[in-house]
PDB file of C-alpha atoms in Angstrom:
ATOM      1  CA  UNK A  28     -19.829 -31.122  32.350  1.00  0.00           C
ATOM      2  CA  UNK A  29     -19.632 -33.854  29.732  1.00  0.00           C
ATOM      3  CA  UNK A  30     -18.609 -37.486  30.176  1.00  0.00           C
ATOM      4  CA  UNK A  31     -17.771 -40.310  27.799  1.00  0.00           C
ATOM      5  CA  UNK A  32     -17.000 -43.991  28.383  1.00  0.00           C
ATOM      6  CA  UNK A  33     -15.770 -47.043  26.485  1.00  0.00           C
ATOM      7  CA  UNK A  34     -15.245 -50.572  27.798  1.00  0.00           C
ATOM      8  CA  UNK A  35     -13.871 -53.557  25.907  1.00  0.00           C
ATOM      9  CA  UNK A  36     -13.298 -57.175  26.939  1.00  0.00           C
ATOM     10  CA  UNK A  37      -9.884 -57.137  25.269  1.00  0.00           C
ATOM     11  CA  UNK A  38      -8.215 -59.787  23.135  1.00  0.00           C
ATOM     12  CA  UNK A  39      -7.496 -62.433  25.802  1.00  0.00           C
ATOM     13  CA  UNK A  40     -10.178 -62.464  28.515  1.00  0.00           C
ATOM     14  CA  UNK A  41     -13.491 -64.246  27.921  1.00  0.00           C
ATOM     15  CA  UNK A  42     -15.543 -61.840  30.061  1.00  0.00           C
ATOM     16  CA  UNK A  43     -15.449 -58.202  31.047  1.00  0.00           C
ATOM     17  CA  UNK A  44     -15.035 -57.632  34.790  1.00  0.00           C
ATOM     18  CA  UNK A  45     -14.745 -53.857  34.416  1.00  0.00           C
ATOM     19  CA  UNK A  46     -17.654 -51.509  35.096  1.00  0.00           C
ATOM     20  CA  UNK A  47     -18.165 -47.749  34.925  1.00  0.00           C
ATOM     21  CA  UNK A  48     -20.629 -45.009  35.791  1.00  0.00           C
ATOM     22  CA  UNK A  49     -21.456 -41.851  33.860  1.00  0.00           C
ATOM     23  CA  UNK A  50     -23.401 -39.015  35.495  1.00  0.00           C
ATOM     24  CA  UNK A  51     -27.129 -38.760  34.895  1.00  0.00           C
ATOM     25  CA  UNK A  52     -29.085 -35.485  34.799  1.00  0.00           C
ATOM     26  CA  UNK A  53     -28.093 -33.281  37.708  1.00  0.00           C
ATOM     27  CA  UNK A  54     -25.330 -35.657  38.863  1.00  0.00           C
ATOM     28  CA  UNK A  55     -21.702 -34.656  39.240  1.00  0.00           C
ATOM     29  CA  UNK A  56     -19.750 -37.909  39.610  1.00  0.00           C
ATOM     30  CA  UNK A  57     -18.258 -40.656  37.456  1.00  0.00           C
ATOM     31  CA  UNK A  58     -16.438 -43.886  38.310  1.00  0.00           C
ATOM     32  CA  UNK A  59     -14.499 -46.906  37.040  1.00  0.00           C
ATOM     33  CA  UNK A  60     -14.188 -50.307  38.744  1.00  0.00           C
ATOM     34  CA  UNK A  61     -12.098 -53.367  37.846  1.00  0.00           C
ATOM     35  CA  UNK A  62     -13.308 -56.561  39.493  1.00  0.00           C
ATOM     36  CA  UNK A  63     -11.224 -59.530  40.593  1.00  0.00           C
ATOM     37  CA  UNK A  64     -12.092 -63.022  41.743  1.00  0.00           C
ATOM     38  CA  UNK A  65     -13.129 -66.412  40.402  1.00  0.00           C
ATOM     39  CA  UNK A  66     -15.696 -67.220  37.741  1.00  0.00           C
ATOM     40  CA  UNK A  67     -18.106 -64.245  37.495  1.00  0.00           C
ATOM     41  CA  UNK A  68     -17.072 -63.014  40.961  1.00  0.00           C
ATOM     42  CA  UNK A  69     -15.051 -60.049  39.702  1.00  0.00           C
ATOM     43  CA  UNK A  70     -17.890 -59.020  37.431  1.00  0.00           C
ATOM     44  CA  UNK A  71     -20.286 -59.172  40.389  1.00  0.00           C
ATOM     45  CA  UNK A  72     -17.971 -57.143  42.627  1.00  0.00           C
ATOM     46  CA  UNK A  73     -17.417 -54.305  40.152  1.00  0.00           C
ATOM     47  CA  UNK A  74     -21.120 -54.112  39.270  1.00  0.00           C
ATOM     48  CA  UNK A  75     -22.078 -54.026  42.959  1.00  0.00           C
ATOM     49  CA  UNK A  76     -19.550 -51.315  43.675  1.00  0.00           C
ATOM     50  CA  UNK A  77     -20.805 -49.097  40.861  1.00  0.00           C
ATOM     51  CA  UNK A  78     -24.478 -49.593  41.728  1.00  0.00           C
ATOM     52  CA  UNK A  79     -24.098 -49.055  45.471  1.00  0.00           C
ATOM     53  CA  UNK A  80     -21.754 -46.099  45.066  1.00  0.00           C
ATOM     54  CA  UNK A  81     -24.132 -44.339  42.675  1.00  0.00           C
ATOM     55  CA  UNK A  82     -27.151 -45.009  44.878  1.00  0.00           C
ATOM     56  CA  UNK A  83     -25.375 -43.639  47.950  1.00  0.00           C
ATOM     57  CA  UNK A  84     -24.129 -40.564  46.091  1.00  0.00           C
ATOM     58  CA  UNK A  85     -27.586 -39.720  44.742  1.00  0.00           C
ATOM     59  CA  UNK A  86     -29.047 -39.568  48.239  1.00  0.00           C
ATOM     60  CA  UNK A  87     -26.135 -37.746  49.864  1.00  0.00           C
ATOM     61  CA  UNK A  88     -26.465 -34.313  51.442  1.00  0.00           C
ATOM     62  CA  UNK A  89     -23.155 -33.907  53.287  1.00  0.00           C
ATOM     63  CA  UNK A  90     -19.700 -32.676  52.383  1.00  0.00           C
ATOM     64  CA  UNK A  91     -18.189 -34.274  49.242  1.00  0.00           C
ATOM     65  CA  UNK A  92     -15.296 -35.873  51.130  1.00  0.00           C
ATOM     66  CA  UNK A  93     -17.587 -37.461  53.718  1.00  0.00           C
ATOM     67  CA  UNK A  94     -20.085 -38.528  51.058  1.00  0.00           C
ATOM     68  CA  UNK A  95     -17.451 -40.231  48.931  1.00  0.00           C
ATOM     69  CA  UNK A  96     -15.923 -42.006  51.895  1.00  0.00           C
ATOM     70  CA  UNK A  97     -19.336 -43.203  53.088  1.00  0.00           C
ATOM     71  CA  UNK A  98     -20.259 -44.452  49.608  1.00  0.00           C
ATOM     72  CA  UNK A  99     -17.066 -46.485  49.278  1.00  0.00           C
ATOM     73  CA  UNK A 100     -17.358 -47.899  52.786  1.00  0.00           C
ATOM     74  CA  UNK A 101     -20.951 -48.924  52.064  1.00  0.00           C
ATOM     75  CA  UNK A 102     -19.943 -50.659  48.837  1.00  0.00           C
ATOM     76  CA  UNK A 103     -16.998 -52.323  50.557  1.00  0.00           C
ATOM     77  CA  UNK A 104     -19.141 -53.802  53.309  1.00  0.00           C
ATOM     78  CA  UNK A 105     -21.802 -55.072  50.897  1.00  0.00           C
ATOM     79  CA  UNK A 106     -19.255 -56.812  48.674  1.00  0.00           C
ATOM     80  CA  UNK A 107     -17.441 -58.276  51.679  1.00  0.00           C
ATOM     81  CA  UNK A 108     -20.645 -59.797  53.087  1.00  0.00           C
ATOM     82  CA  UNK A 109     -21.770 -61.058  49.670  1.00  0.00           C
ATOM     83  CA  UNK A 110     -18.455 -62.887  49.287  1.00  0.00           C
ATOM     84  CA  UNK A 111     -18.736 -64.384  52.774  1.00  0.00           C
ATOM     85  CA  UNK A 112     -22.200 -65.792  52.006  1.00  0.00           C
ATOM     86  CA  UNK A 113     -21.242 -67.471  48.715  1.00  0.00           C
ATOM     87  CA  UNK A 114     -18.289 -69.853  48.488  1.00  0.00           C
ATOM     88  CA  UNK A 115     -18.051 -69.282  44.718  1.00  0.00           C
ATOM     89  CA  UNK A 116     -17.437 -65.599  45.350  1.00  0.00           C
ATOM     90  CA  UNK A 117     -15.077 -65.942  48.299  1.00  0.00           C
ATOM     91  CA  UNK A 118     -12.285 -63.386  48.036  1.00  0.00           C
ATOM     92  CA  UNK A 119     -13.896 -61.288  45.322  1.00  0.00           C
ATOM     93  CA  UNK A 120     -13.146 -57.595  45.256  1.00  0.00           C
ATOM     94  CA  UNK A 121     -12.755 -54.625  42.977  1.00  0.00           C
ATOM     95  CA  UNK A 122     -10.666 -51.556  42.426  1.00  0.00           C
ATOM     96  CA  UNK A 123     -12.593 -48.302  42.397  1.00  0.00           C
ATOM     97  CA  UNK A 124     -11.768 -44.806  41.189  1.00  0.00           C
ATOM     98  CA  UNK A 125     -14.292 -41.962  41.126  1.00  0.00           C
ATOM     99  CA  UNK A 126     -14.307 -38.219  40.633  1.00  0.00           C
ATOM    100  CA  UNK A 127     -16.887 -35.720  41.932  1.00  0.00           C
ATOM    101  CA  UNK A 128     -17.099 -32.272  40.362  1.00  0.00           C
ATOM    102  CA  UNK A 129     -18.450 -29.160  42.085  1.00  0.00           C
ATOM    103  CA  UNK A 130     -18.156 -25.393  41.728  1.00  0.00           C
ATOM    104  CA  UNK A 131     -14.449 -24.821  41.324  1.00  0.00           C
ATOM    105  CA  UNK A 132     -13.434 -28.031  43.059  1.00  0.00           C
ATOM    106  CA  UNK A 133     -13.102 -31.732  42.348  1.00  0.00           C
ATOM    107  CA  UNK A 134     -12.703 -34.689  44.685  1.00  0.00           C
ATOM    108  CA  UNK A 135     -11.020 -37.973  43.811  1.00  0.00           C
ATOM    109  CA  UNK A 136     -11.907 -41.195  45.665  1.00  0.00           C
ATOM    110  CA  UNK A 137      -9.595 -44.106  44.967  1.00  0.00           C
ATOM    111  CA  UNK A 138      -8.924 -47.711  46.004  1.00  0.00           C
ATOM    112  CA  UNK A 139      -6.703 -50.104  44.029  1.00  0.00           C
ATOM    113  CA  UNK A 140      -4.862 -49.639  40.740  1.00  0.00           C
ATOM    114  CA  UNK A 141      -7.450 -48.192  38.398  1.00  0.00           C
ATOM    115  CA  UNK A 142      -6.102 -44.731  37.753  1.00  0.00           C
ATOM    116  CA  UNK A 143      -7.184 -41.108  37.556  1.00  0.00           C
ATOM    117  CA  UNK A 144      -5.337 -38.688  35.292  1.00  0.00           C
ATOM    118  CA  UNK A 145      -5.804 -34.944  34.885  1.00  0.00           C
ATOM    119  CA  UNK A 146      -5.026 -33.113  31.651  1.00  0.00           C
ATOM    120  CA  UNK A 147      -4.491 -29.412  32.352  1.00  0.00           C
ATOM    121  CA  UNK A 148      -3.026 -26.930  29.883  1.00  0.00           C
ATOM    122  CA  UNK A 149      -2.005 -29.791  27.622  1.00  0.00           C
ATOM    123  CA  UNK A 150      -0.033 -31.650  30.290  1.00  0.00           C
ATOM    124  CA  UNK A 151      -1.114 -35.001  31.715  1.00  0.00           C
ATOM    125  CA  UNK A 152      -0.510 -35.851  35.374  1.00  0.00           C
ATOM    126  CA  UNK A 153      -1.426 -38.947  37.349  1.00  0.00           C
ATOM    127  CA  UNK A 154      -3.557 -37.917  40.318  1.00  0.00           C
ATOM    128  CA  UNK A 155      -4.147 -41.324  41.911  1.00  0.00           C
ATOM    129  CA  UNK A 156      -1.509 -43.503  43.549  1.00  0.00           C
ATOM    130  CA  UNK A 157      -1.644 -47.234  42.815  1.00  0.00           C
ATOM    131  CA  UNK A 158      -2.353 -49.407  45.834  1.00  0.00           C
ATOM    132  CA  UNK A 159       0.023 -52.134  44.705  1.00  0.00           C
ATOM    133  CA  UNK A 160       3.096 -53.916  46.017  1.00  0.00           C
ATOM    134  CA  UNK A 161       5.215 -52.607  43.171  1.00  0.00           C
ATOM    135  CA  UNK A 162       4.168 -48.994  43.861  1.00  0.00           C
ATOM    136  CA  UNK A 163       5.292 -49.389  47.474  1.00  0.00           C
ATOM    137  CA  UNK A 164       8.621 -50.843  46.343  1.00  0.00           C
ATOM    138  CA  UNK A 165       9.162 -47.893  43.995  1.00  0.00           C
ATOM    139  CA  UNK A 166       8.169 -45.409  46.714  1.00  0.00           C
ATOM    140  CA  UNK A 167      10.726 -46.897  49.102  1.00  0.00           C
ATOM    141  CA  UNK A 168      13.474 -46.931  46.479  1.00  0.00           C
ATOM    142  CA  UNK A 169      13.668 -50.710  46.071  1.00  0.00           C
ATOM    143  CA  UNK A 170      12.679 -50.565  42.388  1.00  0.00           C
ATOM    144  CA  UNK A 171      12.976 -47.995  39.625  1.00  0.00           C
ATOM    145  CA  UNK A 172       9.998 -47.147  37.414  1.00  0.00           C
ATOM    146  CA  UNK A 173      11.600 -49.119  34.582  1.00  0.00           C
ATOM    147  CA  UNK A 174      12.179 -52.171  36.786  1.00  0.00           C
ATOM    148  CA  UNK A 175       8.594 -51.952  38.004  1.00  0.00           C
ATOM    149  CA  UNK A 176       7.280 -52.513  34.472  1.00  0.00           C
ATOM    150  CA  UNK A 177       8.624 -56.083  34.414  1.00  0.00           C
ATOM    151  CA  UNK A 178       8.528 -56.948  38.127  1.00  0.00           C
ATOM    152  CA  UNK A 179       6.966 -60.445  38.536  1.00  0.00           C
ATOM    153  CA  UNK A 180       4.425 -59.348  41.177  1.00  0.00           C
ATOM    154  CA  UNK A 181       3.570 -55.970  39.641  1.00  0.00           C
ATOM    155  CA  UNK A 182      -0.162 -56.763  39.594  1.00  0.00           C
ATOM    156  CA  UNK A 183      -0.437 -57.576  43.313  1.00  0.00           C
ATOM    157  CA  UNK A 184      -3.027 -55.178  44.753  1.00  0.00           C
ATOM    158  CA  UNK A 185      -2.668 -54.114  48.389  1.00  0.00           C
ATOM    159  CA  UNK A 186      -6.052 -52.376  48.746  1.00  0.00           C
ATOM    160  CA  UNK A 187      -9.442 -53.087  47.149  1.00  0.00           C
ATOM    161  CA  UNK A 188     -13.161 -52.922  47.896  1.00  0.00           C
ATOM    162  CA  UNK A 189     -14.683 -56.061  49.401  1.00  0.00           C
ATOM    163  CA  UNK A 190     -11.516 -57.899  50.383  1.00  0.00           C
ATOM    164  CA  UNK A 191     -11.596 -56.854  54.055  1.00  0.00           C
ATOM    165  CA  UNK A 192     -14.370 -55.729  56.387  1.00  0.00           C
ATOM    166  CA  UNK A 193     -12.987 -52.190  56.369  1.00  0.00           C
ATOM    167  CA  UNK A 194     -11.312 -50.119  53.678  1.00  0.00           C
ATOM    168  CA  UNK A 195      -9.253 -46.941  53.619  1.00  0.00           C
ATOM    169  CA  UNK A 196      -9.884 -45.020  50.396  1.00  0.00           C
ATOM    170  CA  UNK A 197      -7.680 -42.158  49.275  1.00  0.00           C
ATOM    171  CA  UNK A 198      -9.765 -38.969  49.134  1.00  0.00           C
ATOM    172  CA  UNK A 199      -8.135 -35.975  47.474  1.00  0.00           C
ATOM    173  CA  UNK A 200      -9.431 -32.458  46.806  1.00  0.00           C
ATOM    174  CA  UNK A 201      -8.244 -30.436  43.797  1.00  0.00           C
ATOM    175  CA  UNK A 202      -9.218 -27.175  42.169  1.00  0.00           C
ATOM    176  CA  UNK A 203     -11.485 -27.604  39.155  1.00  0.00           C
ATOM    177  CA  UNK A 204     -10.431 -25.272  36.339  1.00  0.00           C
ATOM    178  CA  UNK A 205     -12.216 -24.573  33.094  1.00  0.00           C
ATOM    179  CA  UNK A 206     -10.762 -26.844  30.418  1.00  0.00           C
ATOM    180  CA  UNK A 207      -9.648 -29.599  32.809  1.00  0.00           C
ATOM    181  CA  UNK A 208     -10.015 -33.117  31.439  1.00  0.00           C
ATOM    182  CA  UNK A 209     -10.184 -36.167  33.698  1.00  0.00           C
ATOM    183  CA  UNK A 210      -9.428 -39.703  32.543  1.00  0.00           C
ATOM    184  CA  UNK A 211     -10.443 -42.603  34.785  1.00  0.00           C
ATOM    185  CA  UNK A 212      -9.293 -46.000  33.550  1.00  0.00           C
ATOM    186  CA  UNK A 213      -8.686 -49.622  34.454  1.00  0.00           C
ATOM    187  CA  UNK A 214      -5.172 -51.077  34.382  1.00  0.00           C
ATOM    188  CA  UNK A 215      -6.009 -52.873  31.148  1.00  0.00           C
ATOM    189  CA  UNK A 216      -5.478 -49.498  29.518  1.00  0.00           C
ATOM    190  CA  UNK A 217      -2.450 -48.244  31.437  1.00  0.00           C
ATOM    191  CA  UNK A 218      -0.598 -51.568  31.219  1.00  0.00           C
ATOM    192  CA  UNK A 219      -0.683 -51.296  27.421  1.00  0.00           C
ATOM    193  CA  UNK A 220      -0.452 -47.565  26.652  1.00  0.00           C
ATOM    194  CA  UNK A 221       2.333 -45.238  27.788  1.00  0.00           C
ATOM    195  CA  UNK A 222       1.330 -42.055  29.591  1.00  0.00           C
ATOM    196  CA  UNK A 223       3.089 -39.921  26.988  1.00  0.00           C
ATOM    197  CA  UNK A 224       0.878 -41.450  24.302  1.00  0.00           C
ATOM    198  CA  UNK A 225      -2.264 -40.868  26.370  1.00  0.00           C
ATOM    199  CA  UNK A 226      -1.200 -37.243  26.794  1.00  0.00           C
ATOM    200  CA  UNK A 227      -0.515 -36.823  23.078  1.00  0.00           C
ATOM    201  CA  UNK A 228      -3.969 -38.075  22.116  1.00  0.00           C
ATOM    202  CA  UNK A 229      -5.897 -36.184  24.808  1.00  0.00           C
ATOM    203  CA  UNK A 230      -4.072 -32.914  24.123  1.00  0.00           C
ATOM    204  CA  UNK A 231      -4.489 -33.246  20.360  1.00  0.00           C
ATOM    205  CA  UNK A 232      -7.309 -32.199  18.076  1.00  0.00           C
ATOM    206  CA  UNK A 233     -10.672 -33.897  17.912  1.00  0.00           C
ATOM    207  CA  UNK A 234     -13.743 -34.698  19.966  1.00  0.00           C
ATOM    208  CA  UNK A 235     -13.175 -36.375  23.314  1.00  0.00           C
ATOM    209  CA  UNK A 236     -15.272 -39.432  22.528  1.00  0.00           C
ATOM    210  CA  UNK A 237     -13.081 -39.980  19.456  1.00  0.00           C
ATOM    211  CA  UNK A 238      -9.936 -39.460  21.521  1.00  0.00           C
ATOM    212  CA  UNK A 239     -11.068 -42.040  24.043  1.00  0.00           C
ATOM    213  CA  UNK A 240     -11.784 -44.489  21.235  1.00  0.00           C
ATOM    214  CA  UNK A 241      -8.266 -43.990  19.891  1.00  0.00           C
ATOM    215  CA  UNK A 242      -6.679 -44.645  23.286  1.00  0.00           C
ATOM    216  CA  UNK A 243      -8.706 -47.840  23.806  1.00  0.00           C
ATOM    217  CA  UNK A 244      -7.789 -49.048  20.304  1.00  0.00           C
ATOM    218  CA  UNK A 245      -4.119 -48.451  21.149  1.00  0.00           C
ATOM    219  CA  UNK A 246      -4.487 -50.706  24.209  1.00  0.00           C
ATOM    220  CA  UNK A 247      -6.014 -53.440  22.039  1.00  0.00           C
ATOM    221  CA  UNK A 248      -3.356 -53.057  19.352  1.00  0.00           C
ATOM    222  CA  UNK A 249      -0.615 -53.334  21.991  1.00  0.00           C
ATOM    223  CA  UNK A 250      -1.957 -56.679  23.205  1.00  0.00           C
ATOM    224  CA  UNK A 251      -5.307 -56.126  24.893  1.00  0.00           C
ATOM    225  CA  UNK A 252      -4.346 -58.673  27.544  1.00  0.00           C
ATOM    226  CA  UNK A 253      -6.963 -57.432  30.008  1.00  0.00           C
ATOM    227  CA  UNK A 254     -10.332 -55.714  29.971  1.00  0.00           C
ATOM    228  CA  UNK A 255      -9.950 -52.081  28.912  1.00  0.00           C
ATOM    229  CA  UNK A 256     -12.159 -49.295  30.273  1.00  0.00           C
ATOM    230  CA  UNK A 257     -11.854 -45.530  30.101  1.00  0.00           C
ATOM    231  CA  UNK A 258     -14.036 -42.631  31.224  1.00  0.00           C
ATOM    232  CA  UNK A 259     -13.407 -39.009  30.223  1.00  0.00           C
ATOM    233  CA  UNK A 260     -14.959 -36.117  32.143  1.00  0.00           C
ATOM    234  CA  UNK A 261     -14.554 -32.562  30.891  1.00  0.00           C
ATOM    235  CA  UNK A 262     -16.140 -29.127  30.707  1.00  0.00           C
ATOM    236  CA  UNK A 263     -15.024 -28.723  27.106  1.00  0.00           C
ATOM    237  CA  UNK A 264     -17.109 -29.412  24.023  1.00  0.00           C
ATOM    238  CA  UNK A 265     -14.291 -30.762  21.846  1.00  0.00           C
TER     239      UNK A 265
END
């Protein structure tokens, strides 16, 4: 397993509230978080989520699904209490998307609108479902995908770590096949780059760290209106 990451503040924001985690020796998980809140609060929330998640995962001995759920619930509670103790951080929270890889299987843990994509046999598919108002409106037929792109409240998140005392993460199991490529990313990337363009770059020639750099540069060239973070996880060398 190999993993690569790039994060960039973007062209508009003054600070980077995104955070990510790459697996250390013997570890099998990676994650992306996109913080939200007032001055520095979003940065604190995403950093806390990454740190607490990784710490919990390192010490886990149970089933992957239970371990992931426990790690996210632990991070959620810590962020929630930290916000309650500090008025400057009241209401802070973070999206969180992580993947765990095992022998022939992968588990996705997801809260918010940072996304997980899977490239398999040259085709890109979105594995995560955005926890946003606009996603619910599309799901219920009130908006089309095209209308959703310009909907005034398209960035309203309905689920995040730290906002409430409890959280309900999406946990999904998939088969892990040789050659699979995972992309975890904040919405600063997906708001600027079309999925067809992400697919074209990931399925094309070149090393995966170079491919990730190209995708992040595309987000910056298309406006870079938010922090941009991407993590690639793959079993392939190139």
